[in-house]
């Protein structure tokens, strides 16, 4: 994993004061200079808490929550050819760092994606807006400033709230910018640029951060998955499901956000689940649930899967005629086939049983309490769940085979279907 790289620029001597906590091992002038912030008129405020940021003008409640802000990620394997070139990205980056350098006060916040120190991705946010810093601090898990400063490949996020669509046009992005702002990331160099009001698009922000953190977490031995955690009593269940199913059982979810890290230490969510306090690392899940929607009746109501079958159906992500590889809706730099193989390994290693649930029987979506009851029945040793048989129609099996063979050159023999 390469460290963040910026366009070459001459570094200047910095003399402005840095105000914050834990300065003995925190940020220093050279570290900001290495991020392209070569001159600041007044002060740098470092790792301020929520109250302190509000004292500097941050809005405690973001009154305008956005969605659908344009998101462009270089290195997105699902997108194919990047819609932004390296030259365009570097040009944008230079304009943003130059802009932040010219602002009187700069706000820096450190955090992590995932809260397990061994399998997380460190993040440093640099912005001219206390509101943006507060917003990002509510997304990231807390960590020590030393952890970020000494990390081999931290993600750097630049937030320039007063730069808008005009900049996107000036570097040739055209309509990929909007009046509300835009988000552009470079996975290879662990860099993220957010302009305008884009920081208030929480879903877009998390999608971008998840995409950038994936290779880092994977390189450290964690498995980043676009899944949720169901909390059933003292047990955690790994859940891959359509959004309507997810929303219907929100009260049982550890976090409403998609994104978990499965590792040898257990399982953790990528982002804060409402509180930055307490442990976010749980024991390995007791079951893996793959919820598929099929209204044709070709897929049984519920079936037990072998690890190879679970990896196969995870890779396909079948939803009523369409396929969503690895159940991932956002950008990613990780090959879904690699994720499926890694998931297969984790299921075997931790002896996690897997179940395929058809939530579309008779064209009715199984949601809410009925879905939870079905999941609980999968966990009950008193109710036997039959293994997945060849009930699936030849037509459906052919659709699976065609999609996967077209999308992926060769599937390992262990990834079996029906």
Coordinates of N, CA, C and O in Angstrom, one line a residue, residues 165-256:
X165 N -18.8 23.8 -7.7 CA -18.9 23.2 -9.0 C -18.0 23.8 -10.0 O -17.5 23.1 -11.0
X166 N -17.7 25.1 -9.8 CA -16.8 25.8 -10.8 C -15.4 25.1 -10.9 O -14.8 25.1 -11.9
X167 N -14.9 24.6 -9.8 CA -13.6 24.0 -9.8 C -13.7 22.7 -10.5 O -12.8 22.3 -11.3
X168 N -14.8 21.9 -10.4 CA -15.0 20.7 -11.1 C -14.9 20.9 -12.6 O -14.3 20.2 -13.4
X169 N -15.6 22.0 -13.0 CA -15.6 22.4 -14.5 C -14.2 22.8 -14.9 O -13.7 22.5 -16.0
X170 N -13.5 23.5 -14.1 CA -12.2 24.0 -14.4 C -11.1 22.9 -14.7 O -10.2 23.1 -15.4
X171 N -11.3 21.8 -14.0 CA -10.3 20.7 -14.2 C -10.9 19.6 -15.2 O -10.2 18.6 -15.4
X172 N -12.0 19.9 -15.8 CA -12.5 19.0 -16.8 C -13.5 17.9 -16.3 O -13.8 17.0 -17.1
X173 N -14.0 18.0 -15.1 CA -15.0 17.1 -14.6 C -16.4 17.3 -15.1 O -17.2 16.4 -15.1
X174 N -16.6 18.5 -15.6 CA -17.9 18.9 -16.1 C -19.1 18.7 -15.2 O -19.1 19.2 -14.0
X175 N -20.1 17.9 -15.6 CA -21.3 17.7 -14.8 C -21.1 16.8 -13.6 O -22.0 16.6 -12.8
X176 N -19.9 16.3 -13.4 CA -19.6 15.5 -12.2 C -19.6 16.3 -10.9 O -19.5 15.8 -9.8
X177 N -19.5 17.7 -11.1 CA -19.6 18.5 -9.9 C -21.1 19.0 -9.9 O -21.8 18.9 -10.8
X178 N -21.5 19.5 -8.7 CA -22.9 20.0 -8.6 C -22.8 21.2 -7.7 O -21.8 21.5 -7.1
X179 N -23.9 22.0 -7.6 CA -24.0 23.2 -6.8 C -23.8 22.9 -5.3 O -23.3 23.7 -4.6
X180 N -24.2 21.6 -4.9 CA -24.0 21.3 -3.5 C -22.6 20.8 -3.2 O -22.2 20.6 -2.0
X181 N -21.8 20.5 -4.2 CA -20.5 20.0 -4.0 C -20.2 18.6 -4.6 O -21.1 18.1 -5.4
X182 N -19.1 18.0 -4.4 CA -18.8 16.7 -5.0 C -17.7 16.1 -4.1 O -17.0 16.7 -3.3
X183 N -17.5 14.7 -4.3 CA -16.5 13.9 -3.6 C -15.7 13.2 -4.6 O -16.2 12.5 -5.5
X184 N -14.4 13.3 -4.5 CA -13.5 12.7 -5.4 C -12.4 12.0 -4.6 O -11.8 12.6 -3.7
X185 N -12.2 10.7 -4.9 CA -11.2 9.9 -4.2 C -10.2 9.3 -5.1 O -10.4 9.0 -6.2
X186 N -9.0 9.0 -4.5 CA -7.9 8.2 -5.2 C -7.5 7.1 -4.3 O -6.8 7.3 -3.3
X187 N -8.0 5.9 -4.7 CA -7.7 4.7 -3.8 C -6.2 4.4 -3.7 O -5.7 4.1 -2.7
X188 N -5.5 4.5 -4.9 CA -4.1 4.2 -4.9 C -3.3 5.0 -3.9 O -2.4 4.4 -3.3
X189 N -3.6 6.2 -3.8 CA -2.8 7.1 -2.9 C -3.5 7.5 -1.6 O -3.1 8.3 -0.8
X190 N -4.7 6.8 -1.3 CA -5.4 7.0 0.0 C -5.7 8.5 0.2 O -5.5 9.0 1.3
X191 N -6.3 9.1 -0.8 CA -6.6 10.5 -0.7 C -8.1 10.7 -1.1 O -8.6 10.1 -2.0
X192 N -8.7 11.6 -0.3 CA -10.1 12.0 -0.6 C -10.3 13.5 -0.5 O -9.8 14.1 0.4
X193 N -11.0 14.0 -1.5 CA -11.3 15.4 -1.6 C -12.8 15.6 -1.6 O -13.5 15.0 -2.4
X194 N -13.3 16.5 -0.6 CA -14.7 16.8 -0.5 C -14.9 18.3 -0.6 O -14.2 19.1 0.1
X195 N -15.7 18.7 -1.6 CA -15.9 20.1 -1.8 C -17.3 20.6 -1.6 O -18.2 19.8 -1.7
X196 N -17.5 21.8 -1.3 CA -18.8 22.4 -1.0 C -19.5 21.8 0.2 O -18.8 21.6 1.2
X197 N -20.7 21.4 0.1 CA -21.5 20.8 1.2 C -21.5 19.3 1.2 O -22.2 18.6 1.9
X198 N -20.6 18.7 0.4 CA -20.5 17.3 0.3 C -20.4 16.5 1.6 O -20.9 15.4 1.7
X199 N -19.7 17.1 2.6 CA -19.5 16.5 3.8 C -20.8 16.1 4.5 O -20.9 15.2 5.4
X200 N -21.9 16.8 4.2 CA -23.2 16.6 4.8 C -24.0 15.4 4.2 O -25.1 15.1 4.6
X201 N -23.4 14.9 3.1 CA -24.0 13.7 2.5 C -23.3 12.5 3.2 O -22.3 12.0 2.8
X202 N -23.9 12.0 4.3 CA -23.3 11.0 5.1 C -23.1 9.7 4.4 O -22.1 9.0 4.5
X203 N -24.1 9.3 3.5 CA -24.0 8.0 2.8 C -22.9 8.1 1.8 O -22.1 7.2 1.7
X204 N -22.8 9.2 1.1 CA -21.7 9.4 0.1 C -20.4 9.4 0.8 O -19.4 8.8 0.3
X205 N -20.3 10.1 1.9 CA -19.0 10.1 2.7 C -18.6 8.7 3.1 O -17.4 8.4 3.0
X206 N -19.5 8.0 3.6 CA -19.2 6.6 4.1 C -18.8 5.7 3.0 O -17.9 4.8 3.1
X207 N -19.5 5.8 1.8 CA -19.2 5.0 0.7 C -17.8 5.3 0.2 O -17.0 4.3 -0.1
X208 N -17.4 6.5 0.2 CA -16.1 6.9 -0.3 C -15.0 6.4 0.7 O -14.0 5.8 0.3
X209 N -15.2 6.6 2.0 CA -14.3 6.2 3.0 C -14.2 4.6 3.1 O -13.1 4.1 3.2
X210 N -15.3 3.9 2.9 CA -15.2 2.5 2.8 C -14.4 2.0 1.6 O -13.6 1.0 1.8
X211 N -14.5 2.7 0.5 CA -13.8 2.3 -0.7 C -12.3 2.5 -0.5 O -11.5 1.6 -0.8
X212 N -11.9 3.6 0.1 CA -10.5 3.9 0.3 C -9.9 3.0 1.4 O -8.7 2.7 1.4
X213 N -10.7 2.6 2.4 CA -10.1 1.8 3.5 C -10.0 0.4 3.2 O -9.3 -0.4 3.8
X214 N -10.8 -0.1 2.2 CA -10.8 -1.5 1.9 C -9.4 -2.2 1.7 O -9.1 -3.2 2.3
X215 N -8.6 -1.6 0.8 CA -7.3 -2.2 0.6 C -6.4 -2.2 1.8 O -5.6 -3.1 2.0
X216 N -6.5 -1.1 2.6 CA -5.7 -1.0 3.9 C -6.1 -2.1 4.9 O -5.2 -2.8 5.4
X217 N -7.4 -2.2 5.1 CA -7.9 -3.2 6.0 C -7.6 -4.6 5.6 O -7.1 -5.5 6.3
X218 N -7.7 -4.9 4.3 CA -7.5 -6.2 3.7 C -6.0 -6.5 3.8 O -5.6 -7.7 4.2
X219 N -5.1 -5.5 3.6 CA -3.7 -5.8 3.7 C -3.2 -6.1 5.1 O -2.2 -6.8 5.3
X220 N -4.0 -5.7 6.1 CA -3.7 -5.9 7.5 C -4.4 -7.2 8.0 O -4.3 -7.5 9.2
X221 N -5.0 -7.9 7.1 CA -5.6 -9.2 7.6 C -7.1 -9.2 7.9 O -7.6 -10.2 8.3
X222 N -7.7 -8.0 7.8 CA -9.2 -7.9 8.0 C -9.9 -8.2 6.7 O -9.4 -8.0 5.6
X223 N -11.2 -8.5 6.8 CA -12.0 -8.7 5.7 C -13.2 -7.7 5.7 O -14.1 -7.9 6.4
X224 N -13.1 -6.7 4.9 CA -14.1 -5.6 4.8 C -15.3 -6.1 4.0 O -15.1 -6.5 2.8
X225 N -16.5 -6.1 4.5 CA -17.7 -6.6 3.8 C -18.8 -5.6 3.9 O -19.0 -4.9 4.9
X226 N -19.6 -5.5 2.8 CA -20.8 -4.6 2.8 C -21.9 -5.4 3.4 O -22.8 -5.8 2.8
X227 N -21.9 -5.5 4.8 CA -22.9 -6.2 5.5 C -23.3 -5.5 6.7 O -22.7 -4.5 7.1
X228 N -24.3 -6.0 7.4 CA -24.7 -5.5 8.7 C -24.6 -6.5 9.8 O -24.4 -7.7 9.5
X229 N -24.7 -6.1 11.0 CA -24.6 -7.0 12.2 C -26.0 -7.0 12.9 O -26.5 -5.9 13.3
X230 N -26.6 -8.1 12.9 CA -27.9 -8.3 13.7 C -27.5 -8.7 15.1 O -26.7 -9.7 15.3
X231 N -28.1 -8.1 16.1 CA -27.8 -8.4 17.5 C -29.0 -9.1 18.0 O -30.1 -8.5 18.2
X232 N -28.9 -10.4 18.2 CA -30.0 -11.3 18.7 C -29.6 -11.8 20.1 O -28.8 -12.8 20.1
X233 N -30.0 -11.2 21.2 CA -29.6 -11.6 22.5 C -28.1 -11.4 22.7 O -27.6 -10.3 22.5
X234 N -27.3 -12.4 23.0 CA -25.9 -12.3 23.1 C -25.1 -12.7 21.9 O -23.9 -12.9 21.9
X235 N -25.9 -12.9 20.8 CA -25.3 -13.4 19.5 C -25.3 -12.4 18.5 O -26.2 -11.6 18.4
X236 N -24.3 -12.4 17.6 CA -24.2 -11.5 16.5 C -24.3 -12.3 15.2 O -23.7 -13.4 15.1
X237 N -25.1 -11.8 14.3 CA -25.4 -12.5 13.0 C -24.9 -11.6 11.9 O -25.3 -10.4 11.8
X238 N -24.1 -12.1 11.0 CA -23.7 -11.4 9.8 C -24.8 -11.4 8.8 O -25.3 -12.5 8.4
X239 N -25.2 -10.2 8.3 CA -26.4 -10.1 7.4 C -26.1 -9.4 6.1 O -25.6 -8.3 6.1
X240 N -26.4 -10.1 5.0 CA -26.4 -9.5 3.7 C -27.8 -9.5 3.2 O -28.4 -10.6 3.1
X241 N -28.4 -8.3 3.0 CA -29.8 -8.3 2.7 C -30.2 -7.0 1.9 O -29.5 -6.0 1.9
X242 N -31.3 -7.1 1.1 CA -31.8 -5.9 0.5 C -32.2 -4.8 1.5 O -32.5 -5.0 2.6
X243 N -32.2 -3.5 1.0 CA -32.4 -2.4 1.9 C -33.8 -2.4 2.6 O -33.9 -2.0 3.8
X244 N -34.8 -2.9 1.9 CA -36.1 -2.9 2.6 C -36.1 -3.9 3.8 O -36.8 -3.6 4.8
X245 N -35.4 -5.0 3.7 CA -35.3 -5.9 4.8 C -34.5 -5.3 5.9 O -34.8 -5.4 7.1
X246 N -33.4 -4.7 5.5 CA -32.5 -4.0 6.5 C -33.3 -3.0 7.3 O -33.2 -3.0 8.6
X247 N -34.0 -2.1 6.6 CA -34.8 -1.1 7.3 C -35.8 -1.6 8.2 O -36.2 -1.0 9.3
X248 N -36.4 -2.8 7.9 CA -37.5 -3.3 8.7 C -37.1 -3.9 10.0 O -37.9 -4.1 10.9
X249 N -35.8 -4.2 10.1 CA -35.3 -4.8 11.4 C -34.2 -3.9 12.0 O -33.2 -4.4 12.6
X250 N -34.3 -2.6 11.8 CA -33.3 -1.6 12.2 C -33.1 -1.7 13.7 O -32.0 -1.4 14.2
X251 N -34.1 -2.0 14.5 CA -34.0 -2.0 16.0 C -33.1 -3.2 16.4 O -32.7 -3.2 17.6
X252 N -32.8 -4.1 15.5 CA -32.0 -5.2 15.9 C -30.5 -5.1 15.3 O -29.7 -6.0 15.6
X253 N -30.3 -4.0 14.6 CA -29.0 -3.8 14.0 C -28.0 -3.1 15.0 O -28.4 -2.1 15.7
X254 N -26.8 -3.5 14.9 CA -25.7 -2.8 15.7 C -25.5 -1.4 15.1 O -25.3 -0.4 15.8
X255 N -25.6 -1.3 13.8 CA -25.5 -0.1 13.0 C -26.3 -0.2 11.8 O -26.3 -1.2 11.1
X256 N -26.9 0.9 11.4 CA -27.7 0.9 10.2 C -26.8 1.0 8.9 O -27.3 0.7 7.8

